């Protein structure tokens, strides 16, 4: 924290009581804002997200320290009336309209002019001053008004430091446009804390809160009524409390979607796949991202499975319930894998439907392992015949175990073979 | 940045070879290697945070049990240096790439780290030869010369025998030899030129089209056949077109079903790293293995600049041929190397 010489002197004198000491410190920071921002307002950088700092909260009243601050607050006019009172919060980020800029700049310019031109009148630092004068001291803030990162504000802002303690990765959030400014604007006790308590009541574990907020900081600006309504809707659809918490942890944007949209999605999956409500629930609990994204890629993937690959209805149902990721997979990659498995490896539809994990695996892995087995003439995928290798063993086992158990060769041989492909 | 991270970063300096799998874009290979290196570098512990003075309201002293709060200073680690606020220590590692391979081909791909990135240009410009294994299939022709392309025509190939194929390959090799002599700008009537040609040290000057210095058939099993090619200044598309032309010469048609680079200059396939070996430890080991070849490339690069200034064509040929000498996998390689080192020493002084 930055204290000028006068304030240090003032504190040492011990003339001001403890209650006012706190207010003076806050005042300091307020006055820092007031002076510095107007003088140093710059046009923000176009490409990088910039966190703007401008003066605000000058008309506020401070609950524990009543009268002293009102005297100060008259210096700059402020338009925003919705601002609530803050204790430690001293940062405010707005994309101000130009007139506010001019207003504030004019006001503080006059202040600067006063101080500059009345140099002779300025008292010496060693002169003792009364309390009211001490309180009215305006010190420029050390905080930059415009910054590309949140680093200068983290120590001073209660919201940001609490978020860091929770485990939120601020460096990822500050790269997204406008998110950094939004976070700095938030008040911890009014905005952030109620929502964190709400998430805790929901059942989201504390270690996961950090990653949740990193992926979806906008949960802090969503209104609590909306969030509660959506949770109530999910509970009404017979999702248990733990499953709702798990879904929210896995898909952080879930609660930002309206009830209508969630309803639409759930209805689509139930109708299209022809699953019972319980199975749809299990599907959605396993992959809650299905409720968040658009439905067009899912429809396309289902069409591809039906028409291009030629799977039957019940086979598609089994595949989707076993490996839900197939619905969100890349169409081109899915086609590539299926083409190789069905045409080159010669595996029929029924066997692929029995082991749908194959469709989720990496294509290069399947290709290299299959060609290795073929080279060793051990590529036997028919269950009826001896030394049968099931598809999930082909795909899931790590390299060493695959080489030793399935291919019955050494890892070096496999690497040598890979270099001949 | 912490000391451990910086030490690890300093070790990542040199050239190494990687085996690119088929069907993968070379950029993906480069990005994967870079992300593995970054993961390792960022897993090093971050530097300790700065301590700043903060005035906090603490209860004054242990003697007084009163709730008298006074502002007292204390050294607190600054949150601005917290890794969640600063982000990872390393955002980028410069991984350079040598002669590129297109997505259809597989094989040796040279990557460079740190200061060796500048050497990659030397390697490309030094007209090093490269070894390829081409797999072809008689009987059809496609639009992009690959077996996955759209089929344009289908032909019979029963009349094709191995000796016919060998004859066609010999003819192609002959035309390429003539092209090599022409582009090396050497008068074959002179004694020195004759000696160079004997040793196989002829070299194209400046820009030249792709030239095959060696071509033979390894495997012939109609319709499939495999060719081994040593070439200069080539692209993979040219090699696929070569297969198509071989088919045309044999009065049938052929498509290429595989292009595999087995050697890129001094980097062979034995020391190339497979996909599972793209980790930091293996890469550092590979860099150490290739350290001597890297040094030789650097030396030849510097020597070429001084030789160009002195302006003798034979000297230049010899200096470039020094690179080539190591690259030819011939029986007389040992003799050639010893000759060349002697020549180099002579021409240095």
XYZ file of C-alpha atoms in Angstrom:
770
model
C 0.000 0.000 0.000
C 1.249 3.428 -0.852
C 1.389 6.102 1.827
C 2.786 9.521 1.371
C 4.987 11.286 3.840
C 2.198 13.272 5.339
C 0.087 10.268 6.153
C 2.962 8.421 7.747
C 3.524 11.464 9.888
C -0.134 11.643 10.677
C -0.281 8.037 11.757
C 2.792 8.381 13.883
C 1.231 11.299 15.668
C -1.575 9.005 16.682
C -4.026 11.839 16.588
C -6.616 10.006 14.603
C -8.517 7.198 16.258
C -8.456 3.643 15.023
C -11.832 3.799 13.323
C -10.860 6.760 11.278
C -7.482 5.252 10.479
C -9.188 2.664 8.374
C -11.263 5.249 6.647
C -8.224 7.349 5.946
C -6.507 4.422 4.318
C -9.524 3.800 2.150
C -9.806 7.474 1.430
C -6.264 7.384 0.316
C -7.041 4.823 -2.240
C -10.168 6.615 -3.299
C -8.324 9.838 -3.709
C -5.641 7.999 -5.573
C -8.296 6.960 -8.003
C -9.729 10.402 -8.279
C -6.521 12.149 -9.070
C -4.675 9.674 -11.150
C -7.319 8.340 -13.448
C -8.433 11.590 -14.891
C -4.937 12.799 -15.434
C -3.750 9.612 -16.978
C -6.715 8.408 -19.013
C -5.520 6.933 -22.233
C -7.252 5.442 -25.212
C -7.385 1.706 -24.673
C -5.479 -0.710 -26.832
C -7.595 -2.269 -29.523
C -6.418 -5.862 -29.598
C -5.498 -6.739 -26.041
C -8.150 -6.664 -23.374
C -7.542 -3.622 -21.266
C -8.796 -3.106 -17.779
C -9.802 0.488 -17.353
C -9.828 2.250 -14.062
C -11.796 5.429 -13.618
C -13.166 7.250 -10.701
C -16.342 6.228 -9.076
C -17.859 5.930 -5.644
C -17.254 9.536 -4.875
C -20.769 10.102 -3.644
C -20.816 7.133 -1.368
C -21.342 7.037 2.278
C -19.191 4.862 4.421
C -21.036 3.083 7.121
C -18.472 2.950 9.934
C -17.014 6.375 9.207
C -19.772 8.756 8.470
C -19.040 12.410 8.166
C -15.459 12.712 7.065
C -15.813 11.058 3.708
C -18.777 13.061 2.545
C -16.622 16.116 2.636
C -14.214 14.509 0.233
C -16.748 13.023 -2.098
C -17.937 16.322 -3.452
C -14.860 16.749 -5.591
C -15.987 14.751 -8.628
C -19.489 14.171 -9.958
C -20.569 10.698 -10.671
C -23.429 9.479 -12.793
C -23.815 5.979 -11.506
C -26.259 5.777 -8.691
C -26.573 2.048 -8.460
C -23.212 1.626 -6.785
C -23.410 0.135 -3.382
C -21.190 0.973 -0.541
C -17.850 -0.708 -0.275
C -15.402 -1.201 2.498
C -12.204 -2.285 0.906
C -13.195 -2.310 -2.697
C -11.469 0.508 -4.421
C -11.365 -0.483 -8.056
C -13.988 0.254 -10.516
C -13.864 -0.519 -14.136
C -16.151 1.078 -16.614
C -16.081 1.787 -20.245
C -17.113 5.310 -19.624
C -18.827 7.467 -22.094
C -16.826 10.371 -23.327
C -18.748 12.974 -21.407
C -17.965 11.339 -18.115
C -14.337 11.350 -19.076
C -14.450 15.005 -19.862
C -16.367 15.824 -16.736
C -14.004 14.030 -14.480
C -10.962 15.273 -16.289
C -12.156 18.829 -16.019
C -12.869 18.463 -12.358
C -9.552 16.991 -11.434
C -7.660 19.197 -13.829
C -8.917 22.073 -11.821
C -7.630 20.343 -8.721
C -4.246 19.834 -10.276
C -4.180 23.415 -11.373
C -4.949 24.523 -7.847
C -2.121 22.513 -6.395
C 0.300 23.565 -9.094
C -0.359 27.263 -9.091
C -0.608 27.596 -5.332
C 2.830 26.180 -4.786
C 3.738 28.925 -2.435
C 0.674 28.360 -0.296
C 1.431 24.630 0.144
C 2.543 24.006 3.701
C 5.805 22.289 4.472
C 5.628 18.576 5.290
C 6.771 19.113 8.840
C 4.005 21.516 9.700
C 1.373 20.071 11.952
C -2.100 20.051 10.483
C -5.505 19.457 11.953
C -7.567 16.316 11.430
C -9.987 17.732 8.904
C -7.162 18.905 6.701
C -5.396 15.590 7.006
C -8.521 13.811 5.904
C -8.825 16.027 2.864
C -5.384 15.165 1.561
C -5.510 13.794 -1.977
C -2.711 11.507 -2.955
C -2.322 10.150 -6.475
C -2.923 6.464 -6.767
C -0.094 4.120 -7.573
C -2.466 1.933 -9.560
C -2.383 2.303 -13.310
C -5.750 3.285 -14.787
C -5.212 1.066 -17.815
C -3.484 -2.274 -17.766
C -3.151 -5.336 -19.924
C -2.985 -7.686 -16.960
C -4.656 -7.980 -13.601
C -1.313 -8.049 -11.774
C -1.313 -4.450 -10.526
C -4.807 -4.824 -9.087
C -4.601 -8.215 -7.438
C -3.030 -7.123 -4.163
C -5.389 -4.222 -3.698
C -8.649 -5.813 -4.763
C -10.408 -8.043 -2.278
C -12.369 -9.849 -5.010
C -9.296 -10.704 -7.017
C -7.234 -11.859 -4.054
C -10.070 -14.035 -2.773
C -10.477 -15.525 -6.249
C -6.772 -16.333 -6.344
C -7.076 -18.031 -2.986
C -9.981 -20.092 -4.345
C -7.821 -21.301 -7.181
C -9.114 -19.259 -10.098
C -6.529 -18.868 -12.886
C -6.597 -15.139 -13.463
C -4.019 -15.270 -16.235
C -6.409 -17.292 -18.380
C -9.351 -15.019 -17.637
C -7.525 -11.789 -18.373
C -6.868 -12.958 -21.927
C -10.595 -13.113 -22.649
C -12.028 -9.765 -23.760
C -13.847 -7.765 -21.070
C -13.658 -10.501 -18.446
C -10.817 -8.895 -16.502
C -12.621 -5.581 -16.267
C -15.764 -7.378 -15.197
C -13.947 -9.204 -12.402
C -12.359 -6.055 -11.091
C -15.781 -4.392 -11.062
C -17.323 -7.100 -8.907
C -17.849 -6.631 -5.238
C -16.898 -9.630 -3.180
C -19.522 -9.413 -0.478
C -22.420 -8.373 -2.682
C -21.790 -10.323 -5.885
C -19.268 -13.080 -5.488
C -19.921 -14.445 -1.992
C -23.649 -15.200 -2.436
C -22.969 -17.142 -5.613
C -20.108 -19.073 -4.063
C -22.354 -20.003 -1.157
C -25.044 -21.028 -3.624
C -22.615 -23.312 -5.428
C -21.456 -24.759 -2.142
C -25.038 -25.468 -1.116
C -25.529 -27.143 -4.447
C -22.782 -29.554 -3.513
C -19.900 -28.440 -5.703
C -16.656 -29.310 -3.917
C -14.330 -26.479 -2.943
C -11.293 -27.628 -4.968
C -13.467 -27.633 -8.089
C -14.757 -24.092 -7.585
C -11.527 -22.607 -8.927
C -11.592 -24.470 -12.219
C -15.338 -23.846 -12.554
C -14.876 -20.101 -12.247
C -11.878 -20.174 -14.573
C -13.978 -21.768 -17.282
C -17.124 -19.772 -16.607
C -16.589 -16.434 -14.846
C -20.027 -15.301 -16.016
C -21.670 -17.390 -13.351
C -20.794 -14.492 -11.058
C -22.950 -12.102 -13.048
C -25.912 -14.406 -13.500
C -28.784 -13.446 -11.213
C -29.408 -15.730 -8.255
C -33.100 -16.169 -9.053
C -32.263 -17.541 -12.477
C -29.679 -19.906 -11.057
C -32.079 -21.184 -8.436
C -34.860 -21.589 -10.973
C -32.647 -23.714 -13.209
C -31.504 -25.905 -10.337
C -35.138 -26.303 -9.265
C -36.031 -27.351 -12.802
C -33.288 -29.974 -12.880
C -34.356 -31.297 -9.484
C -37.946 -31.489 -10.739
C -36.723 -33.701 -13.563
C -35.570 -36.186 -10.917
C -31.851 -35.380 -11.024
C -30.367 -36.019 -7.606
C -28.442 -33.298 -5.767
C -25.062 -34.960 -6.262
C -25.700 -35.468 -9.945
C -26.619 -31.793 -10.387
C -23.404 -30.808 -8.605
C -21.380 -33.200 -10.775
C -22.999 -31.822 -13.923
C -22.234 -28.262 -12.965
C -18.601 -29.136 -12.217
C -18.186 -30.912 -15.564
C -20.044 -28.335 -17.647
C -19.509 -24.940 -15.981
C -21.770 -23.096 -18.423
C -24.769 -25.287 -17.604
C -26.498 -22.892 -15.225
C -26.121 -19.962 -17.618
C -28.654 -21.485 -19.976
C -32.353 -20.802 -19.609
C -34.824 -23.394 -18.400
C -36.480 -23.427 -21.810
C -33.217 -24.338 -23.493
C -32.398 -27.106 -21.025
C -35.911 -28.466 -21.459
C -35.566 -28.368 -25.228
C -32.305 -30.267 -25.122
C -33.483 -32.955 -22.749
C -36.608 -33.441 -24.867
C -34.525 -33.743 -28.022
C -32.277 -36.455 -26.625
C -35.139 -38.421 -25.232
C -37.119 -38.243 -28.448
C -34.323 -38.668 -30.987
C -32.513 -41.505 -29.342
C -35.666 -43.200 -28.149
C -34.303 -43.669 -24.655
C -36.215 -43.933 -21.421
C -36.058 -40.929 -19.094
C -33.681 -42.728 -16.768
C -31.255 -43.554 -19.570
C -31.406 -39.983 -20.854
C -30.583 -38.831 -17.355
C -27.582 -41.128 -17.164
C -26.428 -39.954 -20.553
C -26.690 -36.313 -19.586
C -25.030 -36.859 -16.217
C -22.087 -38.555 -17.945
C -21.734 -35.822 -20.577
C -23.452 -32.609 -19.433
C -21.806 -30.722 -22.315
C -24.629 -32.096 -24.468
C -27.006 -29.658 -22.803
C -24.709 -26.715 -23.396
C -23.762 -26.866 -27.048
C -25.698 -26.570 -30.250
C -27.798 -29.492 -31.472
C -26.821 -29.307 -35.148
C -23.518 -31.250 -34.861
C -25.312 -33.909 -32.791
C -28.015 -34.273 -35.445
C -25.340 -34.543 -38.129
C -23.414 -37.190 -36.236
C -26.564 -39.222 -35.718
C -27.396 -38.979 -39.426
C -23.856 -40.055 -40.313
C -24.106 -43.083 -38.037
C -27.414 -44.074 -39.513
C -26.923 -43.415 -43.217
C -23.172 -43.477 -43.894
C -22.119 -46.153 -41.470
C -25.304 -48.161 -41.650
C -25.884 -48.823 -37.980
C -29.326 -49.891 -36.861
C -31.424 -47.978 -34.312
C -30.670 -50.235 -31.392
C -26.960 -50.301 -32.246
C -26.817 -46.502 -32.275
C -28.635 -46.437 -28.964
C -26.128 -48.842 -27.438
C -23.138 -46.916 -28.829
C -24.437 -43.594 -27.543
C -25.210 -44.864 -24.068
C -21.799 -46.546 -23.773
C -19.716 -43.763 -25.348
C -21.679 -40.468 -25.308
C -18.680 -38.639 -26.774
C -19.526 -40.044 -30.209
C -22.350 -37.496 -30.388
C -19.914 -34.619 -30.085
C -17.027 -36.131 -32.044
C -15.580 -34.598 -35.185
C -17.469 -36.012 -38.170
C -14.399 -36.352 -40.385
C -12.330 -38.146 -37.765
C -15.214 -40.434 -36.892
C -15.618 -41.356 -40.563
C -11.881 -41.990 -40.894
C -11.817 -44.344 -37.915
C -14.937 -46.207 -38.991
C -13.667 -46.550 -42.549
C -10.396 -48.073 -41.348
C -12.000 -50.368 -38.770
C -14.762 -51.637 -41.043
C -13.059 -51.778 -44.443
C -9.369 -52.335 -43.718
C -9.620 -54.369 -40.525
C -12.755 -56.101 -41.778
C -14.765 -55.855 -38.577
C -18.569 -56.146 -38.988
C -21.091 -53.639 -37.629
C -22.245 -55.856 -34.813
C -18.743 -56.182 -33.398
C -18.091 -52.447 -33.616
C -21.396 -51.783 -31.865
C -20.304 -54.201 -29.155
C -17.061 -52.234 -28.581
C -17.877 -48.610 -29.324
C -14.754 -47.379 -27.497
C -12.950 -47.947 -30.762
C -14.767 -44.981 -32.276
C -13.444 -42.761 -29.504
C -9.786 -43.744 -29.846
C -6.977 -42.054 -31.765
C -6.824 -43.119 -35.372
C -3.026 -43.382 -35.518
C -2.983 -45.715 -32.538
C -5.528 -48.083 -34.068
C -3.710 -48.025 -37.405
C -0.218 -48.697 -36.023
C -1.333 -51.460 -33.704
C -3.427 -53.178 -36.348
C -0.622 -53.093 -38.909
C 1.801 -54.463 -36.311
C -0.525 -57.348 -35.513
C -1.013 -57.987 -39.208
C 2.751 -58.040 -39.731
C 3.030 -60.585 -36.928
C -0.016 -62.368 -38.459
C -1.809 -62.131 -35.152
C -4.622 -59.862 -36.358
C -7.564 -62.037 -35.386
C -10.746 -60.178 -34.541
C -13.382 -62.933 -34.885
C -14.599 -64.065 -31.472
C -15.395 -67.517 -32.738
C -11.813 -68.333 -33.707
C -8.811 -68.956 -31.400
C -6.401 -66.233 -30.188
C -9.090 -63.627 -30.589
C -8.163 -60.014 -29.825
C -11.046 -57.846 -28.704
C -11.240 -54.283 -29.962
C -11.188 -52.667 -26.553
C -7.967 -54.486 -25.656
C -6.497 -53.358 -28.940
C -7.277 -49.755 -28.175
C -7.210 -49.271 -24.432
C -4.093 -51.027 -23.264
C -0.931 -48.940 -22.844
C 1.936 -49.692 -25.178
C 4.045 -51.946 -22.942
C 1.164 -54.195 -21.937
C -0.104 -54.304 -25.512
C 3.284 -55.405 -26.771
C 3.828 -58.020 -24.081
C 0.323 -59.505 -23.814
C -1.423 -58.977 -27.118
C 1.329 -58.789 -29.716
C 3.780 -60.990 -27.811
C 6.712 -58.861 -28.938
C 9.013 -56.298 -27.333
C 8.506 -52.554 -27.239
C 11.647 -52.011 -29.340
C 10.192 -54.195 -32.070
C 7.052 -52.087 -32.054
C 9.081 -48.894 -32.343
C 11.166 -50.334 -35.170
C 7.987 -51.349 -36.919
C 6.509 -47.862 -36.489
C 9.483 -46.466 -38.363
C 8.699 -48.652 -41.356
C 5.145 -47.388 -41.780
C 11.926 -17.537 -14.310
C 13.363 -20.042 -11.905
C 16.902 -21.339 -12.198
C 15.840 -24.920 -12.820
C 13.577 -23.885 -15.690
C 16.281 -21.725 -17.238
C 18.831 -24.544 -16.978
C 16.467 -26.944 -18.700
C 15.722 -24.379 -21.396
C 19.433 -23.885 -22.073
C 19.833 -27.616 -22.633
C 17.249 -27.492 -25.424
C 19.666 -26.347 -28.092
C 20.447 -28.403 -31.156
C 19.144 -30.434 -34.072
C 17.340 -33.741 -33.834
C 15.281 -35.976 -36.093
C 11.715 -37.099 -35.602
C 9.761 -39.798 -37.457
C 6.638 -38.176 -38.874
C 3.700 -40.598 -39.089
C 1.716 -40.799 -42.292
C -1.444 -38.695 -42.617
C -0.302 -36.051 -40.154
C 0.532 -32.470 -41.154
C 4.127 -31.464 -40.338
C 2.876 -28.468 -38.396
C 0.990 -30.748 -36.028
C 4.206 -32.644 -35.357
C 6.045 -29.407 -34.612
C 3.238 -28.137 -32.362
C 3.058 -31.423 -30.467
C 6.786 -31.401 -29.790
C 6.570 -27.766 -28.686
C 3.668 -28.450 -26.319
C 5.500 -31.404 -24.739
C 8.569 -29.233 -24.151
C 6.468 -26.413 -22.725
C 4.694 -28.783 -20.359
C 8.029 -29.982 -19.008
C 9.449 -26.470 -18.706
C 6.373 -25.133 -16.924
C 6.349 -28.005 -14.466
C 9.539 -26.591 -12.895
C 8.808 -24.750 -9.626
C 8.182 -21.018 -10.167
C 10.456 -18.365 -8.661
C 9.562 -17.273 -5.103
C 7.198 -14.285 -4.932
C 8.328 -10.826 -3.932
C 7.651 -9.737 -0.386
C 5.845 -6.453 0.003
C 5.186 -4.403 3.075
C 1.564 -4.345 4.059
C -0.044 -2.553 6.890
C -2.583 -4.813 8.507
C -4.876 -4.326 11.446
C -3.502 -6.760 13.968
C -3.971 -7.045 17.648
C -1.137 -5.117 19.233
C 1.206 -7.392 21.145
C 0.614 -10.488 23.259
C 0.726 -8.639 26.580
C -2.385 -6.651 25.995
C -5.495 -8.802 25.892
C -7.632 -5.889 24.769
C -9.185 -5.742 21.326
C -7.041 -2.770 20.442
C -6.247 -3.008 16.736
C -3.339 -1.062 15.380
C -1.856 -0.886 11.931
C 1.360 -2.808 11.952
C 3.609 -3.539 9.012
C 4.430 -7.045 7.907
C 6.181 -8.629 4.949
C 3.608 -10.476 2.890
C 4.239 -12.348 -0.369
C 2.790 -10.334 -3.197
C -0.114 -11.933 -4.985
C 1.002 -10.325 -8.227
C 3.740 -12.977 -8.439
C 1.386 -15.872 -7.772
C 1.527 -18.425 -10.626
C -2.243 -18.212 -11.044
C -1.887 -14.505 -11.780
C 1.333 -14.428 -13.807
C 0.617 -17.587 -15.777
C 3.159 -20.167 -16.902
C 6.827 -19.182 -17.086
C 7.221 -20.193 -20.724
C 4.679 -19.457 -23.435
C 6.662 -20.432 -26.479
C 9.621 -22.512 -27.473
C 11.041 -21.897 -30.945
C 11.033 -25.237 -32.707
C 12.312 -24.871 -36.227
C 11.725 -27.338 -38.999
C 14.010 -28.508 -41.777
C 12.907 -29.830 -45.150
C 9.154 -30.317 -44.834
C 7.193 -33.487 -45.539
C 3.649 -33.271 -46.839
C 0.785 -35.015 -45.072
C 0.757 -38.112 -47.291
C 4.429 -38.922 -46.703
C 6.098 -40.255 -43.602
C 9.686 -40.375 -42.468
C 12.576 -38.443 -41.045
C 11.831 -34.818 -40.221
C 14.590 -32.624 -38.847
C 13.620 -30.225 -36.063
C 15.793 -27.581 -34.478
C 15.786 -25.941 -31.082
C 17.385 -22.747 -29.885
C 20.491 -21.582 -31.737
C 20.399 -24.531 -34.117
C 17.336 -23.026 -35.812
C 19.708 -20.922 -37.855
C 21.494 -24.037 -39.049
C 18.358 -25.461 -40.599
C 18.661 -23.006 -43.410
C 22.239 -24.166 -44.003
C 21.000 -27.722 -44.121
C 18.347 -26.942 -46.687
C 20.628 -24.814 -48.835
C 23.571 -27.166 -48.608
C 22.036 -29.390 -51.280
C 22.140 -32.453 -49.066
C 20.820 -35.647 -50.585
C 17.818 -37.443 -49.184
C 16.865 -41.111 -49.281
C 13.315 -42.129 -50.043
C 11.451 -45.433 -50.284
C 8.607 -45.214 -52.788
C 5.856 -47.804 -52.957
C 3.970 -48.045 -56.191
C 1.075 -49.988 -57.584
C 0.506 -50.789 -61.268
C -2.869 -50.756 -62.890
C -4.462 -47.378 -62.229
C -3.813 -43.687 -62.554
C -5.274 -40.998 -60.325
C -5.439 -37.221 -60.429
C -2.990 -36.536 -57.602
C -0.723 -39.576 -58.213
C -1.754 -41.089 -54.836
C -3.706 -44.287 -54.401
C -6.319 -42.323 -52.411
C -7.093 -39.913 -55.246
C -9.813 -40.018 -57.858
C -9.107 -42.785 -60.394
C -8.735 -41.501 -63.956
C -7.825 -44.652 -65.819
C -7.230 -48.347 -65.292
C -4.840 -50.442 -67.322
C -3.456 -53.964 -67.498
C 0.056 -54.684 -66.225
C 0.613 -58.332 -67.113
C 3.303 -57.451 -69.635
C 5.463 -55.742 -66.994
C 8.487 -57.786 -65.896
C 11.315 -56.915 -63.579
C 13.952 -56.462 -66.278
C 11.668 -54.068 -68.182
C 11.316 -52.094 -64.999
C 15.078 -52.112 -64.442
C 15.644 -50.885 -67.973
C 13.241 -47.992 -67.469
C 14.900 -47.084 -64.174
C 18.326 -47.135 -65.809
C 17.088 -44.777 -68.505
C 15.682 -42.370 -65.916
C 18.936 -42.519 -63.979
C 20.862 -41.704 -67.139
C 18.841 -38.573 -67.867
C 19.249 -37.457 -64.293
C 23.005 -37.982 -64.460
C 23.197 -35.785 -67.535
C 21.155 -33.138 -65.757
C 23.495 -33.317 -62.772
C 26.555 -32.756 -64.948
C 24.869 -29.885 -66.684
C 23.787 -28.163 -63.481
C 27.123 -28.661 -61.734
C 28.598 -26.400 -64.444
C 31.690 -28.515 -64.802
C 33.517 -29.204 -68.022
C 33.780 -32.971 -68.063
C 36.829 -32.783 -70.367
C 39.051 -31.623 -67.470
C 40.947 -34.042 -65.223
C 39.633 -32.598 -61.948
C 36.051 -32.794 -63.105
C 36.637 -36.385 -64.148
C 38.021 -37.247 -60.702
C 35.062 -35.619 -58.983
C 32.626 -37.476 -61.195
C 34.491 -40.696 -60.417
C 34.117 -40.173 -56.705
C 30.524 -39.046 -57.156
C 31.125 -35.527 -55.850
C 29.425 -33.640 -58.651
C 27.102 -31.011 -57.340
C 24.470 -28.618 -58.693
C 25.281 -24.936 -58.330
C 22.547 -22.559 -57.357
C 18.991 -23.448 -58.233
C 18.286 -26.738 -59.915
C 15.285 -28.924 -60.567
C 14.981 -32.181 -58.617
C 17.816 -34.536 -59.557
C 17.958 -38.221 -58.732
C 21.442 -39.387 -57.929
C 20.429 -42.968 -57.236
C 17.456 -45.112 -58.244
C 16.866 -48.841 -57.927
C 14.052 -51.317 -57.451
C 14.072 -53.120 -54.105
C 10.958 -55.195 -54.365
C 8.898 -56.313 -57.351
C 5.653 -58.176 -56.790
C 3.146 -57.130 -59.468
C 1.084 -55.008 -59.072
C 3.136 -53.708 -56.123
C 6.725 -52.564 -56.401
C 9.132 -50.603 -54.220
C 11.808 -48.166 -55.379
C 14.689 -46.678 -53.451
C 15.639 -43.179 -54.475
C 18.444 -40.770 -53.566
C 17.683 -37.283 -54.697
C 18.533 -33.627 -54.424
C 16.251 -30.654 -54.259
C 13.050 -32.663 -54.519
C 9.446 -32.420 -53.381
C 7.282 -35.385 -52.445
C 4.852 -34.578 -55.245
C 7.703 -34.901 -57.744
C 8.482 -38.360 -56.407
C 4.867 -39.443 -56.761
C 4.894 -38.098 -60.303
C 8.048 -40.150 -60.873
C 6.115 -43.325 -60.060
C 3.415 -42.235 -62.505
C 6.076 -41.643 -65.194
C 7.631 -45.066 -64.554
C 4.214 -46.520 -65.198
C 3.856 -44.507 -68.384
C 7.264 -45.643 -69.634
C 6.221 -49.247 -69.120
C 3.065 -48.569 -71.139
C 0.821 -49.064 -68.155
C -0.150 -46.732 -65.316
C 1.031 -46.577 -61.738
C 0.063 -44.785 -58.545
C 2.107 -44.135 -55.465
C 0.888 -45.767 -52.266
C 3.640 -44.575 -49.974
C 6.502 -42.121 -49.736
C 8.894 -42.720 -46.866
C 11.970 -40.632 -46.182
C 14.664 -42.773 -44.648
C 17.449 -40.211 -44.559
C 17.621 -36.419 -44.617
C 21.260 -35.461 -45.030
C 23.164 -36.836 -42.058
C 19.981 -37.668 -40.119
C 18.982 -41.319 -40.541
C 15.897 -43.208 -39.512
C 17.689 -45.279 -36.839
C 18.079 -42.280 -34.550
C 14.726 -40.660 -35.363
C 12.278 -40.392 -32.466
C 8.902 -42.125 -32.714
C 5.694 -40.578 -31.394
C 6.004 -42.110 -27.938
C 9.531 -40.706 -27.617
C 8.643 -37.045 -28.131
C 9.493 -36.191 -24.509
C 12.066 -33.751 -23.181
C 14.520 -36.383 -21.924
C 14.542 -38.262 -25.205
C 14.894 -35.042 -27.169
C 17.881 -33.909 -25.082
C 19.475 -37.308 -25.634
C 18.821 -37.124 -29.385
C 20.383 -33.649 -29.489
C 23.472 -35.059 -27.765
C 23.609 -37.891 -30.322
C 23.469 -35.474 -33.207
C 25.885 -32.975 -31.719
C 28.795 -33.921 -33.950
C 26.719 -33.695 -37.137
C 25.352 -30.327 -35.983
C 28.880 -29.078 -35.495
C 29.877 -30.254 -38.948
C 26.895 -28.484 -40.516
C 27.794 -25.300 -38.694
C 31.430 -25.543 -39.781
C 30.545 -26.257 -43.376
C 28.163 -23.333 -43.359
C 30.839 -20.926 -42.148
C 33.411 -22.409 -44.502
C 31.089 -21.980 -47.455
C 30.806 -18.284 -46.780
C 34.588 -17.810 -46.705
C 35.033 -20.038 -49.752
C 32.507 -18.004 -51.711
C 34.537 -14.924 -50.986
C 37.690 -16.521 -52.285
C 35.787 -17.322 -55.509
C 37.050 -20.667 -56.735
C 34.471 -23.041 -58.074
C 36.395 -26.189 -57.299
C 36.906 -25.170 -53.706
C 33.197 -24.572 -53.380
C 32.471 -27.930 -54.876
C 34.824 -29.574 -52.446
C 33.322 -27.798 -49.470
C 29.798 -28.704 -50.468
C 30.975 -32.142 -51.350
C 32.221 -32.517 -47.794
C 28.597 -32.535 -46.722
C 27.691 -34.890 -49.493
C 30.540 -37.202 -48.628
C 29.025 -38.010 -45.285
C 25.644 -38.497 -46.822
C 26.367 -41.090 -49.456
C 25.960 -44.503 -47.981
C 28.605 -46.095 -50.191
C 31.454 -48.506 -49.556
C 34.137 -45.949 -50.310
C 32.742 -43.508 -47.805
C 35.601 -43.899 -45.384
C 38.229 -43.190 -48.066
C 36.262 -40.260 -49.342
C 36.030 -38.757 -45.909
C 39.747 -39.041 -45.274
C 40.459 -37.563 -48.725
C 38.079 -34.770 -48.052
C 39.498 -33.852 -44.678
C 42.938 -33.698 -46.254
C 41.626 -31.552 -49.074
C 39.858 -29.299 -46.643
C 42.933 -28.814 -44.547
C 44.955 -28.015 -47.639
C 42.491 -25.477 -48.940
C 42.050 -23.877 -45.550
C 45.584 -22.552 -45.420
